């Protein structure tokens, strides 16, 4: 029956860039929906008008699309569902689950101090005062005094929260707006959510949600029927799964300020979506077998929520980058060239777009593909072709030219030797000529190439030199060697050692 298929949701609050931890949460929800014929709902929890921005919503939606995790339903927006929360608040008030409270933080703290209570918490001062609603009073949820609220979590097992340790929490702010826990539960019920899969930072609020959910059920609460869930009766409690947190190399929780956590930034640096989603999948789960490279489709086939690990998962950028390099190398050449386009012909190209030469790039592309881990490294590899002058990296210059006493001799010799090759300018001829230049100064080919590479390409690393020179052509190559010689004060066409 379609009504029995899982309905999962991803419910981000748009308060910043799309965090990798949120992307992992979205992915695991998406996987559960895909493997079971279920529905993946996107709900934007945008009730905090001060911290929410429309661009963050766009960021989430476009990054989910980039990762092939488009929702089946939604985006629903909490900011458009205020009336519904008020209906729930009215029902809970009528049912006696809420009471009005006019206490201030300071007032509660003072009373606790006077009573010798050291742990902060609400002292139930207003519980039986029967204050009316309104007049800037918050509404608190009356939690049971005894018993246990249990969260049955697929990943963590049974987690018990003794009710005696649970405060009568504020469910509705003094300005009448519902708090996260209430809006979240009303939505999950209306959207007939069967599995709540989210970060473990939300586990401590879960018992409050359970109490609110049970309260609404006990009131015969009906869904609003507006969300495609196709049911009227409020569903029973969902299955909970709280995903392990992500940590950095120091095993500290990933932080927005310290760590590179924005999915958008990985997209902008040229990580491939397939690689990124593959790596996200491994943050808390591993596939059967040894191979860690798999498609999102294979993941959907193999993934089981029960197999998710509860210990923190290390978000290892180096591993992600390495994996991305493998994905890049596995691309057919045409797809690689296509994927590079934003860095070659778009805003991100560091040269005049009219200088770009597709054929020249195509010649070097297979060599570049072997050498980059992320696509943003591509311009660096080939910019010497499309810039009028090479972008000289001063560190490379210092090491390979200024700090090498034979660099001038090598460059002068190369200038003379290469000048004789202009009508048979090829990789092989340049290779042989450079070997000869090296022999004349007692250098192996690799060492002899270094000053030439820096003079012509600006850097010590890049695609293989002779292919690069072949593509650049004799005129520009010789001019650059001459310029470098000028810079080090050596005489162009200097003596060739015998
Ligand atoms: N909006 C909450 C957050 O971004 C998540 C709520 C949930 O998944 O239940 O932290």
XYZ file of C-alpha atoms and ligand atoms in Angstrom:
508
model
C 0.000 0.000 0.000
C 1.472 3.386 -0.915
C 0.245 4.743 2.425
C 2.735 2.459 4.156
C 5.797 3.627 2.301
C 8.204 5.680 4.417
C 7.883 9.430 4.383
C 11.100 11.111 5.425
C 12.006 14.739 5.573
C 14.984 17.009 5.537
C 14.209 20.099 7.607
C 17.037 22.634 7.461
C 16.971 26.059 9.063
C 18.363 28.472 6.467
C 20.779 30.349 8.699
C 23.973 29.940 6.682
C 25.733 28.080 3.933
C 24.654 24.474 3.422
C 26.672 22.591 6.044
C 28.266 19.266 5.073
C 26.607 17.697 8.123
C 23.217 18.825 6.826
C 24.051 17.449 3.396
C 24.865 14.082 4.977
C 21.514 14.196 6.814
C 19.718 15.014 3.564
C 21.509 12.165 1.811
C 20.602 9.538 4.409
C 16.960 10.646 4.260
C 17.045 10.559 0.481
C 18.524 7.043 0.540
C 15.798 5.721 2.834
C 13.138 7.148 0.522
C 14.767 5.801 -2.637
C 15.303 2.284 -1.371
C 11.752 1.845 -0.155
C 9.569 3.605 -2.703
C 9.100 6.293 -0.102
C 8.801 10.069 -0.270
C 11.538 12.570 0.492
C 10.083 15.834 1.776
C 11.971 19.123 1.985
C 10.802 21.475 4.695
C 12.451 24.812 5.241
C 12.319 25.695 8.936
C 12.419 29.430 8.407
C 10.632 30.779 11.435
C 13.596 32.750 12.720
C 13.162 35.806 10.508
C 16.227 37.518 11.951
C 18.652 34.724 11.127
C 17.086 33.359 7.939
C 17.992 34.628 4.502
C 16.456 33.771 1.174
C 19.873 33.190 -0.373
C 20.562 30.402 2.143
C 17.304 28.727 1.041
C 18.434 28.967 -2.581
C 21.830 27.601 -1.555
C 20.248 24.530 0.032
C 17.930 23.837 -2.890
C 20.599 24.286 -5.551
C 23.190 22.228 -3.653
C 20.672 19.412 -3.193
C 20.031 19.511 -6.916
C 23.767 19.485 -7.613
C 24.053 16.343 -5.476
C 21.081 14.678 -7.251
C 18.982 14.733 -4.094
C 15.981 16.723 -5.270
C 13.005 16.356 -2.949
C 9.868 14.509 -4.028
C 7.711 16.974 -2.115
C 8.180 20.532 -0.996
C 9.859 22.752 -0.217
C 7.279 23.466 2.440
C 8.014 26.567 4.442
C 7.283 26.985 8.106
C 6.935 30.728 7.659
C 3.780 30.046 5.610
C 2.236 27.702 8.155
C 1.786 30.040 11.105
C -2.011 29.593 11.203
C -1.541 25.880 11.547
C 0.749 26.260 14.545
C -1.833 28.495 16.171
C -4.471 25.819 15.713
C -2.187 23.354 17.472
C -1.443 25.849 20.246
C -5.195 26.415 20.749
C -5.816 22.669 20.890
C -3.016 22.060 23.378
C -4.213 24.979 25.497
C -7.789 23.707 25.480
C -6.528 20.234 26.348
C -4.677 21.553 29.395
C -1.202 20.750 28.092
C -0.046 24.355 28.147
C -0.084 27.034 30.821
C 0.780 30.705 30.712
C 3.921 31.916 32.411
C 5.177 35.425 33.098
C 8.437 34.507 34.793
C 11.653 36.146 33.714
C 14.988 34.318 33.532
C 16.350 36.450 36.317
C 13.312 35.784 38.468
C 13.663 32.021 38.057
C 17.413 32.183 38.757
C 16.850 34.198 41.900
C 14.225 31.807 43.240
C 16.461 28.826 42.473
C 19.337 30.485 44.287
C 17.206 31.274 47.310
C 16.008 27.677 47.418
C 19.606 26.461 47.196
C 19.040 24.805 43.795
C 22.268 24.922 41.859
C 21.162 23.399 38.543
C 19.425 25.908 36.327
C 15.897 25.011 35.358
C 12.321 26.069 35.672
C 10.744 25.732 39.115
C 7.135 25.333 37.906
C 6.239 28.609 39.562
C 3.329 29.364 37.195
C 2.099 25.812 36.788
C -0.924 26.244 38.997
C -1.417 29.985 38.849
C -4.042 29.710 36.092
C -2.795 32.832 34.349
C -4.737 33.703 31.209
C -3.081 33.576 27.793
C -1.904 36.746 26.123
C -0.432 39.904 27.592
C 3.039 38.848 26.533
C 3.033 35.595 28.466
C 4.914 32.569 27.226
C 3.171 29.194 27.205
C 4.883 26.276 28.872
C 4.255 22.606 28.231
C 3.207 20.704 31.344
C 5.592 17.735 31.429
C 4.765 14.654 33.510
C 6.272 14.643 37.001
C 7.241 11.019 36.893
C 7.822 8.227 34.473
C 10.156 7.999 31.561
C 9.991 9.371 28.051
C 11.666 6.897 25.779
C 13.173 7.596 22.410
C 13.647 4.405 20.468
C 16.473 5.309 18.182
C 17.510 3.047 15.328
C 21.129 4.115 15.668
C 21.504 4.670 19.408
C 19.057 2.093 20.699
C 16.663 2.963 23.485
C 17.366 6.295 25.141
C 15.446 7.012 28.319
C 14.751 10.512 29.588
C 13.356 10.563 33.138
C 10.465 13.036 33.233
C 11.574 14.296 36.638
C 14.635 15.788 34.950
C 12.581 17.478 32.256
C 11.500 21.086 32.679
C 8.105 22.424 31.762
C 9.555 23.804 28.567
C 8.462 26.936 26.748
C 6.460 25.834 23.712
C 5.180 29.264 22.674
C 7.174 32.454 22.996
C 5.878 35.567 24.754
C 5.126 37.036 21.305
C 2.864 34.089 20.479
C 5.274 32.337 18.073
C 5.717 28.583 18.498
C 9.136 27.289 19.454
C 11.086 24.941 17.235
C 9.965 21.788 18.962
C 6.269 22.527 18.526
C 6.344 23.695 14.908
C 8.596 20.757 14.073
C 6.166 18.217 15.540
C 3.048 19.802 14.042
C 4.741 19.642 10.650
C 5.961 16.089 11.062
C 2.407 15.041 11.926
C 0.797 16.998 9.076
C 3.344 15.664 6.636
C 2.771 12.120 7.936
C 6.468 11.652 8.548
C 7.345 8.064 9.410
C 11.107 8.447 10.016
C 12.823 11.385 11.675
C 16.446 11.131 10.571
C 18.580 14.047 11.742
C 21.740 15.106 13.530
C 22.395 13.905 17.055
C 22.539 17.483 18.307
C 18.739 17.292 18.265
C 18.497 14.192 20.437
C 18.159 16.171 23.713
C 15.049 17.969 22.403
C 13.482 14.777 21.119
C 11.665 13.795 24.361
C 9.921 17.196 24.280
C 8.835 16.472 20.739
C 7.617 13.034 21.784
C 5.513 14.552 24.575
C 4.025 17.154 22.223
C 3.315 14.494 19.599
C 1.616 12.231 22.154
C -0.401 15.165 23.493
C -1.726 16.013 20.032
C -2.536 12.347 19.373
C -4.448 12.121 22.631
C -6.538 15.103 21.486
C -7.584 13.301 18.299
C -5.554 15.755 16.235
C -6.102 15.422 12.484
C -3.552 16.235 9.837
C -4.302 19.307 7.752
C -4.329 17.206 4.578
C -2.431 19.908 2.719
C 0.888 18.260 2.202
C 0.442 15.359 -0.153
C 0.562 12.827 2.649
C -2.948 11.785 1.742
C -4.089 10.942 5.231
C -6.274 12.523 7.864
C -5.551 10.699 11.091
C -2.430 11.867 12.793
C 0.219 9.154 12.528
C 1.765 7.488 15.543
C 5.263 8.367 16.652
C 7.881 8.149 13.927
C 10.999 6.011 13.901
C 13.898 8.116 15.156
C 17.460 7.966 13.896
C 19.999 10.466 15.207
C 23.082 10.581 13.040
C 26.603 10.807 14.470
C 28.176 14.218 14.512
C 30.979 15.165 12.170
C 34.365 16.023 13.641
C 37.589 17.498 12.317
C 41.108 16.126 12.541
C 41.366 17.177 16.191
C 38.163 15.215 16.837
C 36.340 18.463 17.535
C 32.839 19.081 16.284
C 33.019 20.716 12.862
C 32.636 24.420 13.280
C 31.499 26.985 10.747
C 34.299 29.324 11.721
C 37.191 26.868 11.895
C 36.446 24.248 9.297
C 35.508 24.336 5.627
C 31.919 23.154 5.997
C 29.980 24.870 3.201
C 28.853 22.492 0.473
C 28.690 25.465 -1.900
C 32.417 26.040 -1.447
C 33.213 22.473 -2.502
C 31.075 22.901 -5.597
C 32.853 26.183 -6.357
C 36.275 24.617 -5.946
C 35.491 21.939 -8.469
C 34.621 18.834 -6.532
C 32.466 16.528 -8.624
C 28.973 15.897 -7.264
C 29.352 12.118 -7.638
C 32.559 12.147 -5.601
C 31.128 14.474 -3.002
C 27.988 12.446 -2.454
C 30.054 9.239 -2.384
C 32.241 10.697 0.345
C 29.240 12.023 2.315
C 27.803 8.513 2.279
C 30.856 7.249 4.146
C 30.390 9.650 7.054
C 28.803 7.197 9.424
C 28.187 4.248 7.144
C 30.279 1.839 5.089
C 29.301 -0.277 2.131
C 29.541 -4.045 2.056
C 32.980 -5.011 0.763
C 36.190 -3.040 0.649
C 35.550 -0.685 -2.238
C 34.705 2.788 -1.038
C 33.907 4.126 -4.481
C 30.279 3.686 -5.453
C 27.396 5.509 -7.063
C 24.468 7.092 -5.282
C 22.312 4.357 -6.874
C 24.449 1.589 -5.359
C 24.336 3.389 -2.060
C 20.532 3.420 -2.200
C 20.605 -0.314 -2.758
C 23.008 -1.117 0.080
C 22.263 1.518 2.688
C 20.525 0.464 5.903
C 19.737 2.945 8.616
C 20.433 0.222 11.206
C 24.008 -0.015 9.946
C 24.807 3.632 10.662
C 27.546 3.921 13.213
C 26.956 6.054 16.281
C 30.517 7.213 16.878
C 31.572 10.601 15.500
C 32.622 10.594 11.861
C 35.826 12.331 10.770
C 35.216 14.706 7.888
C 38.550 14.270 6.173
C 39.024 16.870 3.456
C 42.248 15.185 2.292
C 40.428 11.901 1.745
C 37.568 13.662 -0.022
C 40.055 15.442 -2.275
C 41.886 12.225 -3.061
C 38.597 10.560 -3.906
C 37.662 13.486 -6.120
C 40.927 13.022 -8.031
C 39.989 9.409 -8.653
C 36.592 10.478 -9.946
C 38.228 13.041 -12.226
C 40.591 10.445 -13.678
C 37.700 8.054 -14.272
C 35.825 10.584 -16.433
C 35.814 10.074 -20.193
C 38.021 12.792 -21.706
C 35.065 14.644 -23.248
C 33.265 14.742 -19.916
C 36.397 16.028 -18.212
C 36.737 18.841 -20.758
C 33.073 19.645 -20.325
C 33.360 19.703 -16.526
C 36.312 22.124 -16.797
C 34.348 24.685 -18.827
C 33.408 27.032 -15.953
C 37.129 27.364 -15.174
C 38.131 27.820 -18.813
C 35.531 29.993 -20.419
C 33.500 31.418 -17.574
C 33.959 33.968 -14.809
C 36.464 31.774 -13.070
C 38.957 31.783 -15.961
C 42.036 33.824 -14.986
C 42.699 34.893 -18.592
C 40.826 36.970 -21.132
C 38.096 34.638 -22.310
C 38.908 35.583 -25.912
C 42.439 34.213 -25.389
C 41.132 30.743 -24.692
C 41.912 28.187 -27.391
C 39.806 25.074 -27.196
C 42.079 22.991 -29.417
C 45.166 23.866 -27.386
C 43.382 22.875 -24.190
C 42.122 19.633 -25.743
C 45.708 18.634 -26.531
C 46.814 19.039 -22.944
C 43.578 17.876 -21.317
C 44.551 14.195 -20.913
C 47.743 15.260 -19.129
C 45.919 17.740 -16.941
C 43.270 15.169 -16.070
C 45.983 12.917 -14.647
C 47.340 15.653 -12.438
C 44.485 17.497 -10.752
C 42.432 16.485 -7.726
C 39.895 19.299 -8.056
C 38.804 21.239 -11.111
C 39.874 24.618 -9.742
C 43.467 23.423 -10.145
C 43.006 23.229 -13.894
C 43.597 26.928 -14.759
C 46.904 26.815 -12.887
C 48.014 23.947 -15.071
C 47.348 25.656 -18.371
C 47.252 29.391 -17.734
C 50.704 29.863 -19.331
C 49.063 29.112 -22.684
C 46.204 31.565 -22.422
C 47.918 34.420 -20.598
C 50.039 36.770 -22.665
C 52.859 36.452 -20.155
C 53.372 33.570 -17.736
C 52.296 34.230 -14.201
C 55.674 33.813 -12.502
C 55.450 32.211 -9.091
C 58.204 33.949 -7.138
C 58.923 30.969 -4.961
C 59.444 28.786 -8.040
C 61.630 31.484 -9.557
C 63.739 31.703 -6.402
C 64.276 27.964 -6.231
C 64.677 26.989 -9.870
C 66.312 30.082 -11.333
C 67.642 32.662 -8.877
C 68.948 29.985 -6.523
C 70.565 27.836 -9.205
C 73.891 29.076 -10.514
C 73.681 27.129 -13.771
C 70.105 28.215 -14.551
C 71.385 31.052 -16.752
C 73.609 28.679 -18.708
C 70.743 26.213 -19.164
C 68.357 28.912 -20.354
C 70.862 30.437 -22.735
C 71.709 27.044 -24.147
C 68.016 26.125 -24.464
C 67.351 29.380 -26.285
C 70.057 28.637 -28.805
C 69.191 24.969 -29.179
C 65.423 25.431 -29.377
C 65.885 28.216 -31.958
C 67.193 25.598 -34.328
C 64.010 23.548 -33.968
C 61.428 26.076 -35.031
C 60.525 24.233 -38.214
C 60.302 20.845 -36.512
C 58.852 21.941 -33.176
C 57.650 18.766 -31.496
C 57.572 17.145 -28.128
C 60.210 14.595 -29.113
C 62.588 17.115 -30.657
C 62.293 19.363 -27.572
C 62.864 16.385 -25.322
C 66.054 15.400 -27.141
C 67.274 19.000 -27.231
C 66.731 19.468 -23.492
C 68.528 16.197 -22.721
C 71.489 17.532 -24.683
C 71.350 20.854 -22.810
C 71.342 18.897 -19.547
C 74.283 16.734 -20.538
C 76.337 19.800 -21.340
C 75.976 21.025 -17.728
C 76.087 17.567 -16.192
C 72.397 17.511 -15.299
C 69.806 14.786 -15.670
C 66.786 15.733 -17.749
C 64.482 16.355 -14.767
C 66.868 18.885 -13.192
C 67.725 20.512 -16.485
C 64.030 21.139 -17.223
C 63.316 23.085 -14.043
C 64.585 26.545 -15.078
C 63.005 26.192 -18.525
C 59.669 25.222 -16.983
C 59.651 28.192 -14.636
C 60.728 30.609 -17.379
C 57.991 29.439 -19.729
C 55.088 28.354 -17.507
C 55.879 30.373 -14.358
C 55.806 27.366 -12.033
C 57.762 24.284 -11.083
C 54.746 21.997 -11.402
C 52.425 21.554 -14.318
C 51.785 19.272 -17.232
C 54.753 17.472 -18.828
C 57.053 20.155 -20.191
C 57.603 19.075 -23.781
C 53.922 18.626 -24.567
C 53.358 22.036 -22.979
C 56.059 23.662 -25.124
C 54.758 21.967 -28.250
C 51.320 23.468 -27.652
C 52.735 26.881 -26.756
C 54.717 27.018 -29.992
C 58.264 28.196 -30.800
C 57.689 31.919 -30.914
C 56.171 32.307 -27.469
C 58.480 29.734 -25.889
C 61.621 31.465 -27.138
C 60.317 34.889 -26.188
C 59.707 33.715 -22.624
C 63.135 32.155 -22.281
C 64.601 35.408 -23.546
C 62.586 37.419 -21.014
C 63.771 35.168 -18.186
C 67.363 35.570 -19.289
C 66.869 39.301 -19.340
C 65.558 39.172 -15.819
C 68.564 37.275 -14.445
C 70.926 39.520 -16.343
C 72.491 36.745 -18.371
C 73.205 37.371 -22.010
C 70.708 35.865 -24.351
C 72.419 33.441 -26.692
C 75.324 33.096 -24.226
C 78.163 30.680 -24.564
C 77.238 27.088 -24.911
C 79.462 24.997 -22.638
C 81.445 22.412 -24.505
N 15.631 22.722 11.559
C 16.477 21.896 12.389
C 17.913 22.232 12.155
O 18.264 22.702 11.089
C 16.343 20.419 12.104
C 15.059 19.875 12.537
C 14.857 18.404 12.330
O 15.506 17.799 11.460
O 14.020 17.875 13.012
O 18.712 22.012 13.031
